[in-house]
Coordinates of C-alpha atoms in Angstrom, one line a residue:
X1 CA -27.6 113.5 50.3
X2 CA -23.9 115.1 50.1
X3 CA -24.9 119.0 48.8
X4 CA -24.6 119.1 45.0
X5 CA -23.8 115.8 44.2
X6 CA -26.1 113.2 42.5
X7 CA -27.9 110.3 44.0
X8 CA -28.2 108.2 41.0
X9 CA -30.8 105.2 40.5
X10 CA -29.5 102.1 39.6
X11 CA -30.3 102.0 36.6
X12 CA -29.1 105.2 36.1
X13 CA -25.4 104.2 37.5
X14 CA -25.6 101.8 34.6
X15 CA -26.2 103.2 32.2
X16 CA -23.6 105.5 33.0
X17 CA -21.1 102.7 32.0
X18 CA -23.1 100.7 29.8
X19 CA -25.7 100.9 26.9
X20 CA -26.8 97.1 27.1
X21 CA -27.5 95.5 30.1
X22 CA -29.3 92.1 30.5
X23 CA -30.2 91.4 34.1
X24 CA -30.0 88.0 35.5
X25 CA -33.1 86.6 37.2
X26 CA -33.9 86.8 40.3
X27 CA -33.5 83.5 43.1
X28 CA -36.7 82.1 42.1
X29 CA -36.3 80.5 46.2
X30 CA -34.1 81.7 48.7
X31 CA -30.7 80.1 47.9
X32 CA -29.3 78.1 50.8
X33 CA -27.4 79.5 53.3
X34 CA -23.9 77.2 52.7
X35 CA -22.2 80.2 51.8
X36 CA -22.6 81.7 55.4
X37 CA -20.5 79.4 56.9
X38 CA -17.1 79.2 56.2
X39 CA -16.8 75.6 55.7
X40 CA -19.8 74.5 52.7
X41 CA -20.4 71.0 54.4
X42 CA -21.5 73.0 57.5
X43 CA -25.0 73.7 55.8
X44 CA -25.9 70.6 55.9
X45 CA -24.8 69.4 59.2
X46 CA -27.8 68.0 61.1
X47 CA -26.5 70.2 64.1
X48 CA -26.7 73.0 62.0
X49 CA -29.9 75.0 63.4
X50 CA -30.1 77.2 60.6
X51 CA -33.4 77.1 57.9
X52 CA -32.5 76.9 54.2
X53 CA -36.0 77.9 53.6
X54 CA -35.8 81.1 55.6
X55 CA -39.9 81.0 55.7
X56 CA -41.1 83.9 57.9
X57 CA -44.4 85.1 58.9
X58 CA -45.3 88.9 58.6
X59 CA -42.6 91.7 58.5
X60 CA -39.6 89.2 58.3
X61 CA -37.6 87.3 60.8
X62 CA -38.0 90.1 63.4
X63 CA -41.5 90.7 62.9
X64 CA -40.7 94.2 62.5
X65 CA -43.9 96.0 62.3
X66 CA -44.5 98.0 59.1
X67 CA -41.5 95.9 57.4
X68 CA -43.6 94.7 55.0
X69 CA -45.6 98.1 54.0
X70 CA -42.1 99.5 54.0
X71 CA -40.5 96.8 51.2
X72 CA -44.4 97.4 49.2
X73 CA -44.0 101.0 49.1
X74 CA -40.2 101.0 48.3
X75 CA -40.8 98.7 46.0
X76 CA -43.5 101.0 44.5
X77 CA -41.4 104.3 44.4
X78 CA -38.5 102.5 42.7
X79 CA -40.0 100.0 40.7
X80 CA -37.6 97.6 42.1
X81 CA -38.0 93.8 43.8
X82 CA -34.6 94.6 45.7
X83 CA -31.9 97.0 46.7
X84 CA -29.7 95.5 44.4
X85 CA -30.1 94.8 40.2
X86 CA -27.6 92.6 38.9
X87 CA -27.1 91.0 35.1
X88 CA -24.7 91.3 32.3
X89 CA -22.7 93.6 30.2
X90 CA -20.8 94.6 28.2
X91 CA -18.1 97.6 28.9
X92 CA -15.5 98.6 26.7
X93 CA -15.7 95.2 25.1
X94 CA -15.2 93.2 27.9
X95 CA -18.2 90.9 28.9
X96 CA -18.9 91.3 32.9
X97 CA -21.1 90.7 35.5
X98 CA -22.6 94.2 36.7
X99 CA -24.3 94.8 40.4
X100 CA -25.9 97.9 41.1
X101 CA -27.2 99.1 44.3
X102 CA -30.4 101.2 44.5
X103 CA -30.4 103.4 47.0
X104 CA -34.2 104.2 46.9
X105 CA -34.9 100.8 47.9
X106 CA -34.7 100.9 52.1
X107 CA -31.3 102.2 52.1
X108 CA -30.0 100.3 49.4
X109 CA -29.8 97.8 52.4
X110 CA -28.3 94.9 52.7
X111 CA -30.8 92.0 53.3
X112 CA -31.4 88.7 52.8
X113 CA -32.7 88.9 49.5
X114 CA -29.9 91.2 48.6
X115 CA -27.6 88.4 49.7
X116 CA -29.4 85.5 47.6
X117 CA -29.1 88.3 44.4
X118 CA -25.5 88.9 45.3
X119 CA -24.6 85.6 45.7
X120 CA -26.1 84.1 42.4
X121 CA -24.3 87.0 40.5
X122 CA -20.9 85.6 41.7
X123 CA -22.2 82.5 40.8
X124 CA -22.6 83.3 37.4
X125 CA -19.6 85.2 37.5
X126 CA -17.7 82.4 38.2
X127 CA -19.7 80.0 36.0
X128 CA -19.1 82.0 32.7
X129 CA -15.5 83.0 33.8
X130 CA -16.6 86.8 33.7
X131 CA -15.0 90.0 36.1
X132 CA -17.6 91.0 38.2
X133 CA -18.4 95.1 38.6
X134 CA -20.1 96.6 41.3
X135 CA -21.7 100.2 41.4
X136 CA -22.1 100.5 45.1
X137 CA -24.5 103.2 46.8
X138 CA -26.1 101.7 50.2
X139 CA -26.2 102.9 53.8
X140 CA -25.3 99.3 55.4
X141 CA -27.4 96.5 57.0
X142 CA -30.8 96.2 57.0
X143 CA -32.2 97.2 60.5
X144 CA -35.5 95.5 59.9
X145 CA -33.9 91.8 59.9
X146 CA -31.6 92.7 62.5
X147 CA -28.6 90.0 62.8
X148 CA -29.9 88.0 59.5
X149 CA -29.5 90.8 57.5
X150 CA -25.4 91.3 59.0
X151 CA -24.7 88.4 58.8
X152 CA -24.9 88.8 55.0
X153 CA -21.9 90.9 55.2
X154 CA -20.0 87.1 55.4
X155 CA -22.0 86.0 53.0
X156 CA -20.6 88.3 50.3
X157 CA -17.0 88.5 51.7
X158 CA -17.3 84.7 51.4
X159 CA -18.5 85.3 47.3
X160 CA -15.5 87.7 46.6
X161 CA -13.0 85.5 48.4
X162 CA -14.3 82.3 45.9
X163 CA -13.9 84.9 43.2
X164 CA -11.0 86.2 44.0
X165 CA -9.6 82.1 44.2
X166 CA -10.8 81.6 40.8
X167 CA -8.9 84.2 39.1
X168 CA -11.3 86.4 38.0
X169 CA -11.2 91.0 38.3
X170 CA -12.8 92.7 40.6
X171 CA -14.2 96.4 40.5
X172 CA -15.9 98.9 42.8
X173 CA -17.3 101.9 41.2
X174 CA -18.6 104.4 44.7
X175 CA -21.4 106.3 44.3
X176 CA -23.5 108.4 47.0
X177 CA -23.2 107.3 49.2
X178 CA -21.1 104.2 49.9
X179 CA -20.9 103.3 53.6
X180 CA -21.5 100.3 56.4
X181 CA -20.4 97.1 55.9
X182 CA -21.5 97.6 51.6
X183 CA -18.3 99.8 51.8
X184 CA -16.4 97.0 53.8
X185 CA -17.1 94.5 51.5
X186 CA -17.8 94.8 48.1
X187 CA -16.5 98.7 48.1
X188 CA -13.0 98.1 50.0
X189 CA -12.7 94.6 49.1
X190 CA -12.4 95.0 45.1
X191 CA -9.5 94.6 43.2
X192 CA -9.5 98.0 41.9
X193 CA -11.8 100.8 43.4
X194 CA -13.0 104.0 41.3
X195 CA -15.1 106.7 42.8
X196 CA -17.6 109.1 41.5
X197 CA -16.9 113.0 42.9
X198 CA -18.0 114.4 46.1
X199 CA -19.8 110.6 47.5
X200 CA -19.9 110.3 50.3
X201 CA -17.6 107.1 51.4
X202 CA -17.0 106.0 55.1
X203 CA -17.8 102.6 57.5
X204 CA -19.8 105.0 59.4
X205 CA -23.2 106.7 58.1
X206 CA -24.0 110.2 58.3
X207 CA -26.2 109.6 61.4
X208 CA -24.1 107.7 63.2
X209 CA -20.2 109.5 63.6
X210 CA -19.5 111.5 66.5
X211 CA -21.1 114.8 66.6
X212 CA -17.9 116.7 65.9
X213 CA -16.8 114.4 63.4
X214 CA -15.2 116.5 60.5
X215 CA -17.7 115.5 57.2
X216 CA -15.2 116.1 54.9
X217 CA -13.2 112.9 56.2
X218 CA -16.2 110.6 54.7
X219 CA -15.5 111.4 51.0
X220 CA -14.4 110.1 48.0
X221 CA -11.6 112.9 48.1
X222 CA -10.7 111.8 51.9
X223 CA -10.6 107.8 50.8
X224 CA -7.9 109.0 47.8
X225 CA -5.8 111.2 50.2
X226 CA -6.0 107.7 52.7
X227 CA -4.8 105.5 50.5
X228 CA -8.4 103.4 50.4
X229 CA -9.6 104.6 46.7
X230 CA -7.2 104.3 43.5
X231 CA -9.3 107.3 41.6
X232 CA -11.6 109.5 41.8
X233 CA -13.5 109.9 38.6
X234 CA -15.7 112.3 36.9
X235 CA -19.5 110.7 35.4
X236 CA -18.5 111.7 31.5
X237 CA -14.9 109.7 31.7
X238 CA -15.7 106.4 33.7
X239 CA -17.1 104.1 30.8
X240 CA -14.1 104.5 29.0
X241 CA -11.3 104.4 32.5
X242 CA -14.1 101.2 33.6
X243 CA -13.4 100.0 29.9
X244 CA -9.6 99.7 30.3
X245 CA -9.7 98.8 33.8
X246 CA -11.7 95.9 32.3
X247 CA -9.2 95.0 29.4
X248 CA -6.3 95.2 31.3
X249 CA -7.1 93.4 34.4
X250 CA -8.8 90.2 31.8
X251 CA -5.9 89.5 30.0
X252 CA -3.7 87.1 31.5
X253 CA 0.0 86.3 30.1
X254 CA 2.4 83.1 31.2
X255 CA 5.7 85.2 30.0
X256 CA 7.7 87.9 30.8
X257 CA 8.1 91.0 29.9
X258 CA 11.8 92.0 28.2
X259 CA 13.5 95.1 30.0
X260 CA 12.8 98.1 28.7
X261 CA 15.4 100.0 26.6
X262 CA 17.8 102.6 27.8
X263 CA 16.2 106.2 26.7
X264 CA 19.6 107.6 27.7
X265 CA 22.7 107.3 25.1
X266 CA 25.0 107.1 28.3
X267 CA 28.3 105.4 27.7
X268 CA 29.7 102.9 30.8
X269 CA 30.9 105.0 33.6
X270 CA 34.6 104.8 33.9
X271 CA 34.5 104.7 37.6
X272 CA 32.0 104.2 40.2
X273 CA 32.1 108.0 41.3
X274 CA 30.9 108.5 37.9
X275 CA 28.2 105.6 38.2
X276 CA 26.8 107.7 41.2
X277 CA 27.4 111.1 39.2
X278 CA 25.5 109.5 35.8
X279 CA 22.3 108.0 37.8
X280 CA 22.0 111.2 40.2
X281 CA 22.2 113.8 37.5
X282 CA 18.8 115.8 37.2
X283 CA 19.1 115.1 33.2
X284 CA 18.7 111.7 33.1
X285 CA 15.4 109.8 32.3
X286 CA 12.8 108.8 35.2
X287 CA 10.0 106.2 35.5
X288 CA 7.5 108.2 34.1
X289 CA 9.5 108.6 30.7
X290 CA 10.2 104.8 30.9
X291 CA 6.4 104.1 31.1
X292 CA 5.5 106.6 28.6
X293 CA 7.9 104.6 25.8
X294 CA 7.3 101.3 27.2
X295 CA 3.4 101.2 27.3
X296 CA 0.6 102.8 25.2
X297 CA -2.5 103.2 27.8
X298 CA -2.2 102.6 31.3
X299 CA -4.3 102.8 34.5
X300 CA -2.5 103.3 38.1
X301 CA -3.5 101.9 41.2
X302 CA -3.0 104.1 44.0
X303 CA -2.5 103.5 48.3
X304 CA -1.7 100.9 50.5
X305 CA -5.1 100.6 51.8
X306 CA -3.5 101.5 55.4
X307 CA -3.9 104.9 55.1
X308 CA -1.2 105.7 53.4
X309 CA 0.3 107.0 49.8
X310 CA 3.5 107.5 48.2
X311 CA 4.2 109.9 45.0
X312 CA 7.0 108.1 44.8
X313 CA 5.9 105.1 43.5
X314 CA 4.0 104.8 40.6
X315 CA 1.9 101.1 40.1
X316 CA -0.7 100.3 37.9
X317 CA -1.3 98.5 35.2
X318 CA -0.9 98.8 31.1
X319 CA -0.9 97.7 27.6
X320 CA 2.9 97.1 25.8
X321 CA 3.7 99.1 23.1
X322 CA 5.6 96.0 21.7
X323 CA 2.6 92.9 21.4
X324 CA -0.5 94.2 23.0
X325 CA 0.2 92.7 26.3
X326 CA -1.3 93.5 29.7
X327 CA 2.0 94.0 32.0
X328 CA 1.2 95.2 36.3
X329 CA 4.1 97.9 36.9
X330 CA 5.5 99.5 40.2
X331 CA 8.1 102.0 39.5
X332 CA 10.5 104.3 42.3
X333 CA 10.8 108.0 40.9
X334 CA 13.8 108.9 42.7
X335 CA 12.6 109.4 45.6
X336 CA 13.1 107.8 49.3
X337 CA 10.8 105.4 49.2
X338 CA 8.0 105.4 51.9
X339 CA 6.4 102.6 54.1
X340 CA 2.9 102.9 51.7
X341 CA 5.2 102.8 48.4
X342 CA 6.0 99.7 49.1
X343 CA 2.4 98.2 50.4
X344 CA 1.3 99.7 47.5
X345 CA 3.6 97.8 45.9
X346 CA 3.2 94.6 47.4
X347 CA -0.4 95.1 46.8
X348 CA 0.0 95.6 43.2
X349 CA 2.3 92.3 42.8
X350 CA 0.1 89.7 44.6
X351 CA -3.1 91.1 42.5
X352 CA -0.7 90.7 38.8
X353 CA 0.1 87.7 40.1
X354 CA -3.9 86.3 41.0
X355 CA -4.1 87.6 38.0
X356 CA -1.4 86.1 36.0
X357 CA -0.4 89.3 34.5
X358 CA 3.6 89.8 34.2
X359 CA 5.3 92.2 36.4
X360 CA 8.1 95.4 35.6
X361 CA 9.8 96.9 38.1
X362 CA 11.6 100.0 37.6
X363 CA 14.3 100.5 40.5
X364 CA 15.2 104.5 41.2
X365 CA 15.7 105.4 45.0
X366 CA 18.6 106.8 47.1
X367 CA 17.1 104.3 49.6
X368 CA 14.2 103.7 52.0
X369 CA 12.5 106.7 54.1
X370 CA 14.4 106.4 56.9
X371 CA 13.4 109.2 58.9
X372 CA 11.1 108.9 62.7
X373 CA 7.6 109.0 61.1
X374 CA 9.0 106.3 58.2
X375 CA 9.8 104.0 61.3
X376 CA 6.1 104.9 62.9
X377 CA 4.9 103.9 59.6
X378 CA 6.7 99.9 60.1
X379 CA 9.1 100.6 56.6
X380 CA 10.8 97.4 58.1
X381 CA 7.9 95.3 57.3
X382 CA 6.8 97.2 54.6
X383 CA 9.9 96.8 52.8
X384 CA 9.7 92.9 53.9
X385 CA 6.2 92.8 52.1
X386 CA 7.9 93.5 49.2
X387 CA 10.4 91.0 49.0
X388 CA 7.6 88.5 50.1
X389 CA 5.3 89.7 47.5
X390 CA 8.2 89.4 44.8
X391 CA 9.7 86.2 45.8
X392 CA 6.1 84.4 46.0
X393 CA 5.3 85.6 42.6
X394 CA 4.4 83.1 40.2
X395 CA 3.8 85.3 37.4
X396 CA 7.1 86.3 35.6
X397 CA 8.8 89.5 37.2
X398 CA 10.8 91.7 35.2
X399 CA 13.2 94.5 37.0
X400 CA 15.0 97.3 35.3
X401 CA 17.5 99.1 37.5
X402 CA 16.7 103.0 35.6
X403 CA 19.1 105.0 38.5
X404 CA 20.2 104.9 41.4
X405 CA 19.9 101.4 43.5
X406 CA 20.4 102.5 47.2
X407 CA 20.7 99.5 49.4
X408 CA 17.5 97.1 50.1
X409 CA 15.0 99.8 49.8
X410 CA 16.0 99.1 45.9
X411 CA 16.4 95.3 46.1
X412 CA 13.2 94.9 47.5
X413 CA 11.8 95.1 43.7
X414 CA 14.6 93.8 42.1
X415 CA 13.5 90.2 40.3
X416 CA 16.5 87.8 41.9
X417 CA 16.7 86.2 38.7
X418 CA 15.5 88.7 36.0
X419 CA 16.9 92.2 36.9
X420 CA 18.5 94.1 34.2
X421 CA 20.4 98.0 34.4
X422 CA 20.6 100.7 32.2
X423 CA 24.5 102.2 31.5
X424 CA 23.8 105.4 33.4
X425 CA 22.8 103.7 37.2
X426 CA 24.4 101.9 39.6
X427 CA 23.2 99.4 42.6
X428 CA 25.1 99.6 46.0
X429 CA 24.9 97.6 49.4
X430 CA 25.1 101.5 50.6
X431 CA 25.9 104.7 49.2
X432 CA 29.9 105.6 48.9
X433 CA 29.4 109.2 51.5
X434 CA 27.7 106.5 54.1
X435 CA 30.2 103.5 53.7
X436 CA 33.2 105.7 54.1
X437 CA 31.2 107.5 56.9
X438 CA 30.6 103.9 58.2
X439 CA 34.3 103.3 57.5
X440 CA 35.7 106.1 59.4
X441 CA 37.3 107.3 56.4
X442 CA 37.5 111.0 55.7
X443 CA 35.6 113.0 52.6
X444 CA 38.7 112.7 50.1
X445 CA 38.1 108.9 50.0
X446 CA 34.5 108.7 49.1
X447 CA 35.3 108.7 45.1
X448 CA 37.7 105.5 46.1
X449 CA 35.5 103.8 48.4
X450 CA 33.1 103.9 45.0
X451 CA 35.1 101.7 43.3
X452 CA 35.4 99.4 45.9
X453 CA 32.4 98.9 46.4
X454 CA 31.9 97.8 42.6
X455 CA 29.0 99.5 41.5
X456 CA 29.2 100.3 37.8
X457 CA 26.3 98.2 35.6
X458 CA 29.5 96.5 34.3
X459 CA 30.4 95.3 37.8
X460 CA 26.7 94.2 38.5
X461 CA 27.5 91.9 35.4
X462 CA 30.3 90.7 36.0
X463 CA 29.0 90.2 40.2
X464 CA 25.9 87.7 38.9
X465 CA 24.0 90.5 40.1
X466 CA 22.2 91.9 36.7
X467 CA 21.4 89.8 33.7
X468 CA 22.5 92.3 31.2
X469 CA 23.0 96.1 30.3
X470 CA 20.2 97.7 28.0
X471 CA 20.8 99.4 25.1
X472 CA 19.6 102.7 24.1
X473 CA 16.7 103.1 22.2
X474 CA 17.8 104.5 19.0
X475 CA 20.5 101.5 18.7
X476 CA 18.0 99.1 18.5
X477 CA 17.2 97.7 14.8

């Protein structure tokens, strides 16, 4: 157990989130093993080798010795049939399926009775049209059925790929501690993943990394700072985070989102010097004052699940001010954008629209990262994610160009039909200093190479390239 941090039953996880709980019974016969196989009709090929029945004799498929006085006696200390609990909830008023691993049963191991429990949870997740919430705390595959019990790991990547298809949230909560192939499915394959402080979180167990492994690299902390975990969160705050997670992620919308108002009273730049001056001026509104007057609550997604973060891009997902609605959001700050801002961009995009939840982007960089470890990162295809993600996107995408718009490292969010510009930014194929630079032209003609380039918000209407210019926020009846 990680020093100082608590190991808690399952039961105990949930009622940490939840005050009712009705648990779903258990396989009353092992449930057939189509779902191992990748294609359903496999199961019941007559070349198929495999028994539905799974009928072993004494201490399992392996004939482990002790296996069954183990199971008795965990059994026994926990009160538990299983590593795993699973039934219904409600959180935050949202109704959702809840697994909870118990860590005092072997492990919280993964076996083949965890499997047929896992398995008929997604079933009924899917059934009833219900997100499905997992509080995970196991140390991996059962040793004690060998390859049966890993092979179960394909079993449940195959239940959250059928829930995924159908639509429907997915949540990981970590506890202590999350690792083994529980962590590389369930944990790392959810939608969203939350993490309670100081768990441990890592594919490889305490007993099992290299001797001179540094510990601290198997935490929740470590999984933020990679890019793998979107939060960490305290005990006392995650029913109500779990809540809105919940809310926002179940409430799916077929239109789009209008553009956010100007929060600037900026009138149109005169010139396209003054375009550049108005959208690089350290006055003028960024993404995070957009997001505070556009949405009341909100819940951000963070990392590219590479190992990677960017500060400068903010995604996530939140309530409108105007109507209630659930919108996703991926907004620049300013910033160069890195190679993980825009995976974690891409990722948030393709989940909005699984989802059908409408899309705003907010456009604010000088341009990509361009600098040697950007390059070591791949921005090339990270940028090209984002175009993917964005032109794939069924779900309506809404863009509001907020500052500056530096080359494709801003077009890369920019909806091709639906992108809108405040009076106070401009959009460029690439910044006046580096044209004339490109040009040959000396300093003096930077401010004239501006206009050439036509820039202005005017210009982007008058181009075909922006729908419209936003108004302020106070002129609006």
């Amino acid at each position: 157990m990680t020093e100082g941090v608590p190991r808690y039953t399952a039961r105990e996880a949930i009622a940490l989130v939840t005050s009712g709980f009705t648990e779903l019974p258990g396989p009353t016969s092992p449930v057939p093993e189509s779902s191992v196989h990748a294609n359903p009709a496999d199961a019941s090929d007559p070349a198929n080798t495999s028994d539905p029945t799974r009928e072993f004799g004494p201490d399992g498929p392996l004939s482990w010795q002790g296996y069954d006085a183990s199971r008795a006696r965990a059994a026994a200390r926990t009160g538990e049939e299983e590593s795993v609990v699973c039934g219904t909830a409600t959180i935050g008023g949202t109704a959702t399926v809840l697994i909870s691993f118990e860590f005092g049963f072997l492990g919280g191991s993964l076996g083949e009775r965890t499997g047929d429990r896992l398995e008929a949870a997604y079933g009924h997740a899917r059934e009833h049209r219900l997100p499905v919430v997992s509080l995970v705390a196991t140390g991996g595959s059962r040793m004690q059925e060998g390859m049966r019990a890993l092979v179960q790991l394909q079993r449940v990547a195959r239940q959250s790929t059928l829930t995924r298809e159908a639509g429907l949230p997915q949540i990981a909560v970590l506890r202590d501690p999350t690792t083994g192939g529980g962590w590389a499915t369930l944990g790392a394959g959810a939608d969203v993943v939350l993490a309670l402080p100081g768990a441990q979180v890592g594919f490889a167990g305490s007993r099992v990394r290299p001797p001179d492994a540094d510990p601290a690299a198997y935490t929740a902390e470590a999984q933020l700072a990679a890019g793998a975990v979107d939060a960490v969160v305290p005990p006392a705050e995650l029913p109500e985070l779990l809540g809105l997670w919940l809310h926002l992620l179940s409430h799916p919308s077929a239109e789009p989102v209008p553009p956010p108002s100007a929060l600037a009273d900026t009138d149109l730049p005169a010139t396209g010097w003054e375009a550049v001056g108005n959208a690089r001026s350290s006055q003028r509104p960024r993404a995070a004052s957009y997001l505070d007057a556009y949405l009341a609550r909100r819940a951000a997604i963070s990392g590219d699940r590479c190992g990677g973060t960017d500060d400068g891009m903010l995604c996530g997902f939140g309530v409108l001010k105007d109507g209630g609605r659930t919108v996703a959001y991926a907004a620049q700050t300013g910033t160069a954008t890195r190679p993980a801002g825009y995976r974690t961009a891409a990722r948030l995009i393709r989940l909005a629209d699984r989802l059908r939840i409408p899309v705003l982007t907010l456009v604010d960089t000088p341009g990509a990262a361009n600098d040697a470890e950007a390059e070591r990162q791949g921005a090339g295809a990270a940028i090209a994610d984002v175009f993917g993600a964005v032109a794939a996107a069924r779900t309506p995408v809404t863009t509001l160009l907020i500052g500056e718009g530096g080359s494709g490292g801003a077009l890369a969010l920019a909806a091709p039909d639906n992108t809108w510009a405040t009076p106070d930014s401009y959009f460029s194929v690439i910044a006046p200093e580096l044209a004339a630079a490109i040009l040959k032209r000396p300093p003096e003609e930077v401010r004239a190479t501006a206009d050439q380039l036509r820039i202005r918000p005017q210009d982007l209407v008058d181009l075909g390239v922006v729908r419209g210019i936003v108004e302020p926020l106070k002129s609006q009846p």
